[in-house]
Amino acid sequence: ITKSGDKFISFLSASVLKNEEGEIVGAMGISRDVSESKKAENELRASEARYKAIYNQAYIGIANVSLKGRFLQVNEQLCKILGYSKEEFAQKVFVDITAPEDMAITVDTWDKFLKGEIENASFEKKYFHKSGKVVPVNLTVSMVKDTHGNPSHFISVFQDISERRRAEKEQQTQNAKMNAVFNSGSHLVWTADKNSCLTSFNQNFKNFLRYQYGAVAISGISMKQPPIFSTTEYNEFWLRKYNLTLSGTPQYFETKFI
């Protein structure tokens, strides 16, 4: 305890004092304040504990990779994403499980890291699952350097984007089906916003407006001003139908185009 009453951590060493005949005549003690170094040690342990918790409990795959591309350490989530055990990962380098079509960008990025041109990179990449299926991931790689500033290893973060890819593919399929319906057959198909302006239309509708009314169908054209149909009365008839539909009341009716 200091004179002011503050506590500190001290490293104490003691040794005996002897005279010329080798007889013990006393002792000597040396004390050194190690409070700051102990504080640094505790902070380091806390930081390592936080890193370990994140590493092992993250919902993303994390791997430490050597400069030669070998997996040094992987977390459980990466094992789940790609199906390999930690022991199996230890026997692999990243090229072993990289899809052929992504090999060029992978090697090119790796070379840039080793040449010191970049220290971080993020891109989408496909890996082979243990079962043989292809797993798309969003890969983020960061270089870790030692205390001398030399490259030590890499930390790679793997985010499985399989569900996103599946949803995108389903959306593309749905859009293709809708486009097929939209543009097929003899139906006139169009959409309008709440201001009664055209937002989309098929070729049949475009041709119909041109031949029937001499009007050019373009996105954004108002169905109100000027009247797009032959008479003001008939134009107002359609606008009433639009307004009812926009109010939440579906309209089913037969009509003649005048």
PDB file of C-alpha atoms in Angstrom:
ATOM      1  CA  ILE A   1       0.000   0.000   0.000  1.00  0.00           C
ATOM      2  CA  THR A   2       1.309   3.431  -0.950  1.00  0.00           C
ATOM      3  CA  LYS A   3       1.459   6.375   1.424  1.00  0.00           C
ATOM      4  CA  SER A   4      -1.734   7.689  -0.096  1.00  0.00           C
ATOM      5  CA  GLY A   5      -3.486   4.404   0.622  1.00  0.00           C
ATOM      6  CA  ASP A   6      -3.564   3.043  -2.924  1.00  0.00           C
ATOM      7  CA  LYS A   7      -2.914  -0.646  -3.407  1.00  0.00           C
ATOM      8  CA  PHE A   8      -0.502  -1.938  -6.006  1.00  0.00           C
ATOM      9  CA  ILE A   9       0.887  -5.287  -7.087  1.00  0.00           C
ATOM     10  CA  SER A  10       4.553  -5.818  -6.382  1.00  0.00           C
ATOM     11  CA  PHE A  11       7.054  -8.414  -7.519  1.00  0.00           C
ATOM     12  CA  LEU A  12       9.372  -9.207  -4.625  1.00  0.00           C
ATOM     13  CA  SER A  13      12.631 -11.117  -4.724  1.00  0.00           C
ATOM     14  CA  ALA A  14      14.760 -11.893  -1.649  1.00  0.00           C
ATOM     15  CA  SER A  15      18.235 -13.284  -1.173  1.00  0.00           C
ATOM     16  CA  VAL A  16      20.664 -13.801   1.728  1.00  0.00           C
ATOM     17  CA  LEU A  17      23.756 -11.713   2.345  1.00  0.00           C
ATOM     18  CA  LYS A  18      26.976 -13.476   3.294  1.00  0.00           C
ATOM     19  CA  ASN A  19      30.352 -12.251   4.528  1.00  0.00           C
ATOM     20  CA  GLU A  20      33.719 -13.241   3.167  1.00  0.00           C
ATOM     21  CA  GLU A  21      33.718 -16.417   5.281  1.00  0.00           C
ATOM     22  CA  GLY A  22      30.394 -17.453   3.778  1.00  0.00           C
ATOM     23  CA  GLU A  23      28.402 -16.805   6.895  1.00  0.00           C
ATOM     24  CA  ILE A  24      24.892 -15.428   6.566  1.00  0.00           C
ATOM     25  CA  VAL A  25      24.844 -11.914   7.883  1.00  0.00           C
ATOM     26  CA  GLY A  26      21.540 -10.685   6.580  1.00  0.00           C
ATOM     27  CA  ALA A  27      19.069 -10.585   3.717  1.00  0.00           C
ATOM     28  CA  MET A  28      18.248  -8.321   0.818  1.00  0.00           C
ATOM     29  CA  GLY A  29      14.872  -7.733  -0.767  1.00  0.00           C
ATOM     30  CA  ILE A  30      14.015  -6.080  -4.078  1.00  0.00           C
ATOM     31  CA  SER A  31      10.490  -4.920  -4.846  1.00  0.00           C
ATOM     32  CA  ARG A  32       9.158  -3.806  -8.206  1.00  0.00           C
ATOM     33  CA  ASP A  33       5.716  -2.375  -9.032  1.00  0.00           C
ATOM     34  CA  VAL A  34       4.123  -4.669 -11.628  1.00  0.00           C
ATOM     35  CA  SER A  35       0.601  -3.223 -11.483  1.00  0.00           C
ATOM     36  CA  GLU A  36       0.610  -2.060 -15.107  1.00  0.00           C
ATOM     37  CA  SER A  37       1.969  -5.332 -16.474  1.00  0.00           C
ATOM     38  CA  LYS A  38      -0.592  -7.291 -14.442  1.00  0.00           C
ATOM     39  CA  LYS A  39      -3.339  -5.032 -15.746  1.00  0.00           C
ATOM     40  CA  ALA A  40      -2.142  -5.662 -19.294  1.00  0.00           C
ATOM     41  CA  GLU A  41      -2.072  -9.418 -18.653  1.00  0.00           C
ATOM     42  CA  ASN A  42      -5.631  -9.366 -17.319  1.00  0.00           C
ATOM     43  CA  GLU A  43      -6.843  -7.329 -20.283  1.00  0.00           C
ATOM     44  CA  LEU A  44      -5.122  -9.746 -22.638  1.00  0.00           C
ATOM     45  CA  ARG A  45      -6.763 -12.738 -20.969  1.00  0.00           C
ATOM     46  CA  ALA A  46     -10.162 -11.020 -21.121  1.00  0.00           C
ATOM     47  CA  SER A  47      -9.626 -10.194 -24.778  1.00  0.00           C
ATOM     48  CA  GLU A  48      -8.608 -13.780 -25.532  1.00  0.00           C
ATOM     49  CA  ALA A  49     -11.696 -15.045 -23.667  1.00  0.00           C
ATOM     50  CA  ARG A  50     -13.958 -12.755 -25.711  1.00  0.00           C
ATOM     51  CA  TYR A  51     -12.287 -13.835 -28.943  1.00  0.00           C
ATOM     52  CA  LYS A  52     -12.644 -17.495 -27.989  1.00  0.00           C
ATOM     53  CA  ALA A  53     -16.332 -17.010 -27.178  1.00  0.00           C
ATOM     54  CA  ILE A  54     -16.969 -15.272 -30.503  1.00  0.00           C
ATOM     55  CA  TYR A  55     -14.880 -17.851 -32.362  1.00  0.00           C
ATOM     56  CA  ASN A  56     -16.743 -20.830 -30.934  1.00  0.00           C
ATOM     57  CA  GLN A  57     -20.270 -19.433 -30.676  1.00  0.00           C
ATOM     58  CA  ALA A  58     -20.526 -17.354 -33.858  1.00  0.00           C
ATOM     59  CA  TYR A  59     -23.207 -18.137 -36.432  1.00  0.00           C
ATOM     60  CA  ILE A  60     -20.588 -17.689 -39.138  1.00  0.00           C
ATOM     61  CA  GLY A  61     -17.675 -19.955 -40.007  1.00  0.00           C
ATOM     62  CA  ILE A  62     -14.238 -18.782 -38.887  1.00  0.00           C
ATOM     63  CA  ALA A  63     -10.846 -20.277 -39.738  1.00  0.00           C
ATOM     64  CA  ASN A  64      -7.208 -19.481 -39.086  1.00  0.00           C
ATOM     65  CA  VAL A  65      -5.313 -20.280 -42.278  1.00  0.00           C
ATOM     66  CA  SER A  66      -1.545 -20.512 -42.715  1.00  0.00           C
ATOM     67  CA  LEU A  67       0.387 -18.567 -45.343  1.00  0.00           C
ATOM     68  CA  LYS A  68       0.507 -21.793 -47.353  1.00  0.00           C
ATOM     69  CA  GLY A  69      -3.271 -22.145 -47.280  1.00  0.00           C
ATOM     70  CA  ARG A  70      -3.579 -24.880 -44.660  1.00  0.00           C
ATOM     71  CA  PHE A  71      -6.408 -24.769 -42.139  1.00  0.00           C
ATOM     72  CA  LEU A  72      -4.792 -24.241 -38.721  1.00  0.00           C
ATOM     73  CA  GLN A  73      -7.962 -23.849 -36.686  1.00  0.00           C
ATOM     74  CA  VAL A  74     -11.684 -23.828 -37.480  1.00  0.00           C
ATOM     75  CA  ASN A  75     -14.783 -23.244 -35.411  1.00  0.00           C
ATOM     76  CA  GLU A  76     -17.799 -25.517 -35.084  1.00  0.00           C
ATOM     77  CA  GLN A  77     -19.956 -23.414 -37.397  1.00  0.00           C
ATOM     78  CA  LEU A  78     -17.539 -23.846 -40.303  1.00  0.00           C
ATOM     79  CA  CYS A  79     -17.655 -27.590 -39.703  1.00  0.00           C
ATOM     80  CA  LYS A  80     -21.456 -27.409 -39.962  1.00  0.00           C
ATOM     81  CA  ILE A  81     -21.367 -25.264 -43.106  1.00  0.00           C
ATOM     82  CA  LEU A  82     -18.990 -27.508 -45.062  1.00  0.00           C
ATOM     83  CA  GLY A  83     -19.502 -30.858 -43.324  1.00  0.00           C
ATOM     84  CA  TYR A  84     -15.865 -31.604 -42.411  1.00  0.00           C
ATOM     85  CA  SER A  85     -14.607 -32.327 -38.906  1.00  0.00           C
ATOM     86  CA  LYS A  86     -11.842 -30.242 -37.361  1.00  0.00           C
ATOM     87  CA  GLU A  87      -9.475 -33.175 -37.873  1.00  0.00           C
ATOM     88  CA  GLU A  88     -10.403 -33.358 -41.565  1.00  0.00           C
ATOM     89  CA  PHE A  89      -9.890 -29.611 -42.001  1.00  0.00           C
ATOM     90  CA  ALA A  90      -6.407 -29.955 -40.482  1.00  0.00           C
ATOM     91  CA  GLN A  91      -5.443 -32.214 -43.408  1.00  0.00           C
ATOM     92  CA  LYS A  92      -6.637 -29.792 -46.077  1.00  0.00           C
ATOM     93  CA  VAL A  93      -5.555 -26.614 -47.823  1.00  0.00           C
ATOM     94  CA  PHE A  94      -8.141 -24.196 -49.166  1.00  0.00           C
ATOM     95  CA  VAL A  95      -7.648 -25.245 -52.812  1.00  0.00           C
ATOM     96  CA  ASP A  96      -8.742 -28.801 -51.913  1.00  0.00           C
ATOM     97  CA  ILE A  97     -12.331 -27.654 -51.400  1.00  0.00           C
ATOM     98  CA  THR A  98     -12.534 -24.659 -53.772  1.00  0.00           C
ATOM     99  CA  ALA A  99     -14.889 -24.982 -56.751  1.00  0.00           C
ATOM    100  CA  PRO A 100     -12.897 -24.980 -60.040  1.00  0.00           C
ATOM    101  CA  GLU A 101     -14.671 -21.908 -61.424  1.00  0.00           C
ATOM    102  CA  ASP A 102     -13.529 -19.868 -58.411  1.00  0.00           C
ATOM    103  CA  MET A 103      -9.920 -21.062 -58.417  1.00  0.00           C
ATOM    104  CA  ALA A 104      -8.595 -18.162 -60.535  1.00  0.00           C
ATOM    105  CA  ILE A 105      -9.969 -15.377 -58.312  1.00  0.00           C
ATOM    106  CA  THR A 106      -8.860 -17.292 -55.217  1.00  0.00           C
ATOM    107  CA  VAL A 107      -5.257 -17.693 -56.368  1.00  0.00           C
ATOM    108  CA  ASP A 108      -5.122 -14.117 -57.655  1.00  0.00           C
ATOM    109  CA  THR A 109      -6.343 -12.742 -54.315  1.00  0.00           C
ATOM    110  CA  TRP A 110      -3.905 -14.961 -52.418  1.00  0.00           C
ATOM    111  CA  ASP A 111      -0.984 -13.680 -54.502  1.00  0.00           C
ATOM    112  CA  LYS A 112      -1.978 -10.075 -53.787  1.00  0.00           C
ATOM    113  CA  PHE A 113      -1.956 -10.840 -50.060  1.00  0.00           C
ATOM    114  CA  LEU A 114       1.512 -12.400 -50.181  1.00  0.00           C
ATOM    115  CA  LYS A 115       2.888  -9.525 -52.287  1.00  0.00           C
ATOM    116  CA  GLY A 116       1.613  -7.022 -49.736  1.00  0.00           C
ATOM    117  CA  GLU A 117      -0.783  -5.377 -52.179  1.00  0.00           C
ATOM    118  CA  ILE A 118      -3.824  -5.947 -49.953  1.00  0.00           C
ATOM    119  CA  GLU A 119      -4.509  -6.830 -46.308  1.00  0.00           C
ATOM    120  CA  ASN A 120      -8.264  -7.484 -46.536  1.00  0.00           C
ATOM    121  CA  ALA A 121     -10.556  -8.945 -49.163  1.00  0.00           C
ATOM    122  CA  SER A 122     -14.217  -9.881 -49.431  1.00  0.00           C
ATOM    123  CA  PHE A 123     -15.887 -11.765 -52.263  1.00  0.00           C
ATOM    124  CA  GLU A 124     -18.381 -14.529 -52.984  1.00  0.00           C
ATOM    125  CA  LYS A 125     -16.963 -17.988 -53.480  1.00  0.00           C
ATOM    126  CA  LYS A 126     -18.148 -21.585 -53.804  1.00  0.00           C
ATOM    127  CA  TYR A 127     -16.781 -24.488 -51.763  1.00  0.00           C
ATOM    128  CA  PHE A 128     -17.300 -28.236 -51.955  1.00  0.00           C
ATOM    129  CA  HIS A 129     -19.226 -29.689 -49.029  1.00  0.00           C
ATOM    130  CA  LYS A 130     -18.059 -33.059 -47.750  1.00  0.00           C
ATOM    131  CA  SER A 131     -21.186 -34.553 -49.344  1.00  0.00           C
ATOM    132  CA  GLY A 132     -20.111 -33.202 -52.729  1.00  0.00           C
ATOM    133  CA  LYS A 133     -22.666 -30.423 -53.033  1.00  0.00           C
ATOM    134  CA  VAL A 134     -21.531 -26.868 -53.715  1.00  0.00           C
ATOM    135  CA  VAL A 135     -21.955 -24.305 -50.940  1.00  0.00           C
ATOM    136  CA  PRO A 136     -21.878 -20.582 -51.862  1.00  0.00           C
ATOM    137  CA  VAL A 137     -20.376 -18.342 -49.188  1.00  0.00           C
ATOM    138  CA  ASN A 138     -19.519 -14.711 -48.706  1.00  0.00           C
ATOM    139  CA  LEU A 139     -15.825 -14.897 -47.793  1.00  0.00           C
ATOM    140  CA  THR A 140     -13.930 -12.190 -45.896  1.00  0.00           C
ATOM    141  CA  VAL A 141     -10.180 -12.651 -45.417  1.00  0.00           C
ATOM    142  CA  SER A 142      -7.846 -10.546 -43.275  1.00  0.00           C
ATOM    143  CA  MET A 143      -4.097 -10.871 -42.891  1.00  0.00           C
ATOM    144  CA  VAL A 144      -2.631 -11.070 -39.380  1.00  0.00           C
ATOM    145  CA  LYS A 145       0.901  -9.800 -38.826  1.00  0.00           C
ATOM    146  CA  ASP A 146       3.395 -10.573 -36.047  1.00  0.00           C
ATOM    147  CA  THR A 147       5.009  -8.030 -33.734  1.00  0.00           C
ATOM    148  CA  HIS A 148       7.647  -7.310 -36.383  1.00  0.00           C
ATOM    149  CA  GLY A 149       5.060  -6.492 -39.028  1.00  0.00           C
ATOM    150  CA  ASN A 150       5.606  -9.695 -40.998  1.00  0.00           C
ATOM    151  CA  PRO A 151       2.680 -11.783 -42.317  1.00  0.00           C
ATOM    152  CA  SER A 152       1.766 -14.463 -39.770  1.00  0.00           C
ATOM    153  CA  HIS A 153      -1.489 -16.080 -40.924  1.00  0.00           C
ATOM    154  CA  PHE A 154      -4.977 -15.291 -42.201  1.00  0.00           C
ATOM    155  CA  ILE A 155      -8.369 -15.119 -40.505  1.00  0.00           C
ATOM    156  CA  SER A 156     -11.151 -16.142 -42.883  1.00  0.00           C
ATOM    157  CA  VAL A 157     -14.843 -15.580 -42.167  1.00  0.00           C
ATOM    158  CA  PHE A 158     -17.411 -17.706 -44.041  1.00  0.00           C
ATOM    159  CA  GLN A 159     -21.048 -16.645 -44.324  1.00  0.00           C
ATOM    160  CA  ASP A 160     -23.275 -19.314 -45.837  1.00  0.00           C
ATOM    161  CA  ILE A 161     -25.496 -17.654 -48.479  1.00  0.00           C
ATOM    162  CA  SER A 162     -27.198 -20.839 -49.700  1.00  0.00           C
ATOM    163  CA  GLU A 163     -30.647 -19.692 -48.564  1.00  0.00           C
ATOM    164  CA  ARG A 164     -30.198 -16.308 -50.229  1.00  0.00           C
ATOM    165  CA  ARG A 165     -29.137 -17.958 -53.483  1.00  0.00           C
ATOM    166  CA  ARG A 166     -32.100 -20.336 -53.285  1.00  0.00           C
ATOM    167  CA  ALA A 167     -34.510 -17.432 -52.712  1.00  0.00           C
ATOM    168  CA  GLU A 168     -32.997 -15.495 -55.617  1.00  0.00           C
ATOM    169  CA  LYS A 169     -33.367 -18.495 -57.914  1.00  0.00           C
ATOM    170  CA  GLU A 170     -36.983 -18.997 -56.860  1.00  0.00           C
ATOM    171  CA  GLN A 171     -37.674 -15.310 -57.494  1.00  0.00           C
ATOM    172  CA  GLN A 172     -36.088 -15.530 -60.943  1.00  0.00           C
ATOM    173  CA  THR A 173     -38.216 -18.578 -61.733  1.00  0.00           C
ATOM    174  CA  GLN A 174     -41.347 -16.816 -60.531  1.00  0.00           C
ATOM    175  CA  ASN A 175     -40.487 -13.726 -62.577  1.00  0.00           C
ATOM    176  CA  ALA A 176     -39.953 -15.873 -65.669  1.00  0.00           C
ATOM    177  CA  LYS A 177     -43.363 -17.483 -65.170  1.00  0.00           C
ATOM    178  CA  MET A 178     -45.020 -14.106 -64.716  1.00  0.00           C
ATOM    179  CA  ASN A 179     -43.316 -12.738 -67.817  1.00  0.00           C
ATOM    180  CA  ALA A 180     -44.453 -15.757 -69.798  1.00  0.00           C
ATOM    181  CA  VAL A 181     -48.061 -15.167 -68.701  1.00  0.00           C
ATOM    182  CA  PHE A 182     -47.704 -11.410 -69.186  1.00  0.00           C
ATOM    183  CA  ASN A 183     -46.526 -11.651 -72.780  1.00  0.00           C
ATOM    184  CA  SER A 184     -48.313 -14.755 -74.032  1.00  0.00           C
ATOM    185  CA  GLY A 185     -51.721 -15.248 -75.595  1.00  0.00           C
ATOM    186  CA  SER A 186     -54.081 -12.583 -76.902  1.00  0.00           C
ATOM    187  CA  HIS A 187     -54.779 -10.861 -73.569  1.00  0.00           C
ATOM    188  CA  LEU A 188     -54.250  -7.167 -72.992  1.00  0.00           C
ATOM    189  CA  VAL A 189     -52.273  -6.843 -69.783  1.00  0.00           C
ATOM    190  CA  TRP A 190     -51.260  -3.620 -68.061  1.00  0.00           C
ATOM    191  CA  THR A 191     -50.646  -2.190 -64.601  1.00  0.00           C
ATOM    192  CA  ALA A 192     -51.140   1.309 -63.253  1.00  0.00           C
ATOM    193  CA  ASP A 193     -50.161   3.104 -60.065  1.00  0.00           C
ATOM    194  CA  LYS A 194     -52.495   4.867 -57.632  1.00  0.00           C
ATOM    195  CA  ASN A 195     -52.344   7.991 -59.794  1.00  0.00           C
ATOM    196  CA  SER A 196     -53.660   6.015 -62.777  1.00  0.00           C
ATOM    197  CA  CYS A 197     -50.348   6.177 -64.608  1.00  0.00           C
ATOM    198  CA  LEU A 198     -49.135   3.190 -66.596  1.00  0.00           C
ATOM    199  CA  THR A 199     -46.326   1.244 -64.902  1.00  0.00           C
ATOM    200  CA  SER A 200     -46.109  -1.795 -67.204  1.00  0.00           C
ATOM    201  CA  PHE A 201     -47.887  -3.374 -70.153  1.00  0.00           C
ATOM    202  CA  ASN A 202     -47.496  -6.189 -72.646  1.00  0.00           C
ATOM    203  CA  GLN A 203     -47.003  -5.929 -76.380  1.00  0.00           C
ATOM    204  CA  ASN A 204     -50.682  -6.670 -77.055  1.00  0.00           C
ATOM    205  CA  PHE A 205     -51.759  -3.672 -74.971  1.00  0.00           C
ATOM    206  CA  LYS A 206     -49.184  -1.455 -76.683  1.00  0.00           C
ATOM    207  CA  ASN A 207     -50.377  -2.515 -80.126  1.00  0.00           C
ATOM    208  CA  PHE A 208     -54.028  -2.099 -79.123  1.00  0.00           C
ATOM    209  CA  LEU A 209     -53.587   1.498 -77.967  1.00  0.00           C
ATOM    210  CA  ARG A 210     -51.719   2.407 -81.120  1.00  0.00           C
ATOM    211  CA  TYR A 211     -54.195   0.826 -83.559  1.00  0.00           C
ATOM    212  CA  GLN A 212     -57.409   1.600 -81.668  1.00  0.00           C
ATOM    213  CA  TYR A 213     -56.717   5.085 -80.311  1.00  0.00           C
ATOM    214  CA  GLY A 214     -53.493   6.266 -81.926  1.00  0.00           C
ATOM    215  CA  ALA A 215     -51.921   6.493 -78.489  1.00  0.00           C
ATOM    216  CA  VAL A 216     -48.365   5.537 -77.604  1.00  0.00           C
ATOM    217  CA  ALA A 217     -48.063   3.374 -74.491  1.00  0.00           C
ATOM    218  CA  ILE A 218     -45.098   4.409 -72.345  1.00  0.00           C
ATOM    219  CA  SER A 219     -44.461   3.917 -68.647  1.00  0.00           C
ATOM    220  CA  GLY A 220     -45.686   6.921 -66.692  1.00  0.00           C
ATOM    221  CA  ILE A 221     -48.335   8.040 -69.167  1.00  0.00           C
ATOM    222  CA  SER A 222     -51.447   9.338 -67.409  1.00  0.00           C
ATOM    223  CA  MET A 223     -54.744   7.615 -68.001  1.00  0.00           C
ATOM    224  CA  LYS A 224     -56.459  10.860 -66.981  1.00  0.00           C
ATOM    225  CA  GLN A 225     -54.973  13.759 -68.908  1.00  0.00           C
ATOM    226  CA  PRO A 226     -55.351  13.782 -71.813  1.00  0.00           C
ATOM    227  CA  PRO A 227     -58.054  11.071 -72.084  1.00  0.00           C
ATOM    228  CA  ILE A 228     -56.391   7.994 -73.467  1.00  0.00           C
ATOM    229  CA  PHE A 229     -59.623   6.468 -74.734  1.00  0.00           C
ATOM    230  CA  SER A 230     -61.947   7.691 -77.481  1.00  0.00           C
ATOM    231  CA  THR A 231     -64.395   9.743 -75.440  1.00  0.00           C
ATOM    232  CA  THR A 232     -64.276  11.602 -72.134  1.00  0.00           C
ATOM    233  CA  GLU A 233     -67.265   9.614 -70.895  1.00  0.00           C
ATOM    234  CA  TYR A 234     -65.600   6.275 -71.629  1.00  0.00           C
ATOM    235  CA  ASN A 235     -62.350   7.480 -70.123  1.00  0.00           C
ATOM    236  CA  GLU A 236     -64.183   8.395 -66.915  1.00  0.00           C
ATOM    237  CA  PHE A 237     -65.790   4.946 -66.893  1.00  0.00           C
ATOM    238  CA  TRP A 238     -62.336   3.362 -66.775  1.00  0.00           C
ATOM    239  CA  LEU A 239     -61.122   5.797 -64.128  1.00  0.00           C
ATOM    240  CA  ARG A 240     -64.057   4.854 -61.887  1.00  0.00           C
ATOM    241  CA  LYS A 241     -63.067   1.215 -62.267  1.00  0.00           C
ATOM    242  CA  TYR A 242     -59.454   2.081 -61.386  1.00  0.00           C
ATOM    243  CA  ASN A 243     -60.522   3.992 -58.292  1.00  0.00           C
ATOM    244  CA  LEU A 244     -62.737   1.163 -57.060  1.00  0.00           C
ATOM    245  CA  THR A 245     -59.915  -1.318 -57.579  1.00  0.00           C
ATOM    246  CA  LEU A 246     -57.460   0.907 -55.699  1.00  0.00           C
ATOM    247  CA  SER A 247     -59.932   1.182 -52.824  1.00  0.00           C
ATOM    248  CA  GLY A 248     -59.696  -2.595 -52.404  1.00  0.00           C
ATOM    249  CA  THR A 249     -62.722  -3.692 -54.411  1.00  0.00           C
ATOM    250  CA  PRO A 250     -61.806  -6.063 -57.283  1.00  0.00           C
ATOM    251  CA  GLN A 251     -63.657  -5.321 -60.523  1.00  0.00           C
ATOM    252  CA  TYR A 252     -65.083  -7.944 -62.860  1.00  0.00           C
ATOM    253  CA  PHE A 253     -67.012  -6.653 -65.871  1.00  0.00           C
ATOM    254  CA  GLU A 254     -67.471  -6.848 -69.603  1.00  0.00           C
ATOM    255  CA  THR A 255     -67.104  -3.828 -71.818  1.00  0.00           C
ATOM    256  CA  LYS A 256     -66.559  -2.805 -75.395  1.00  0.00           C
ATOM    257  CA  PHE A 257     -63.623  -0.649 -76.360  1.00  0.00           C
ATOM    258  CA  ILE A 258     -65.076   2.408 -78.078  1.00  0.00           C
TER     259      ILE A 258
END
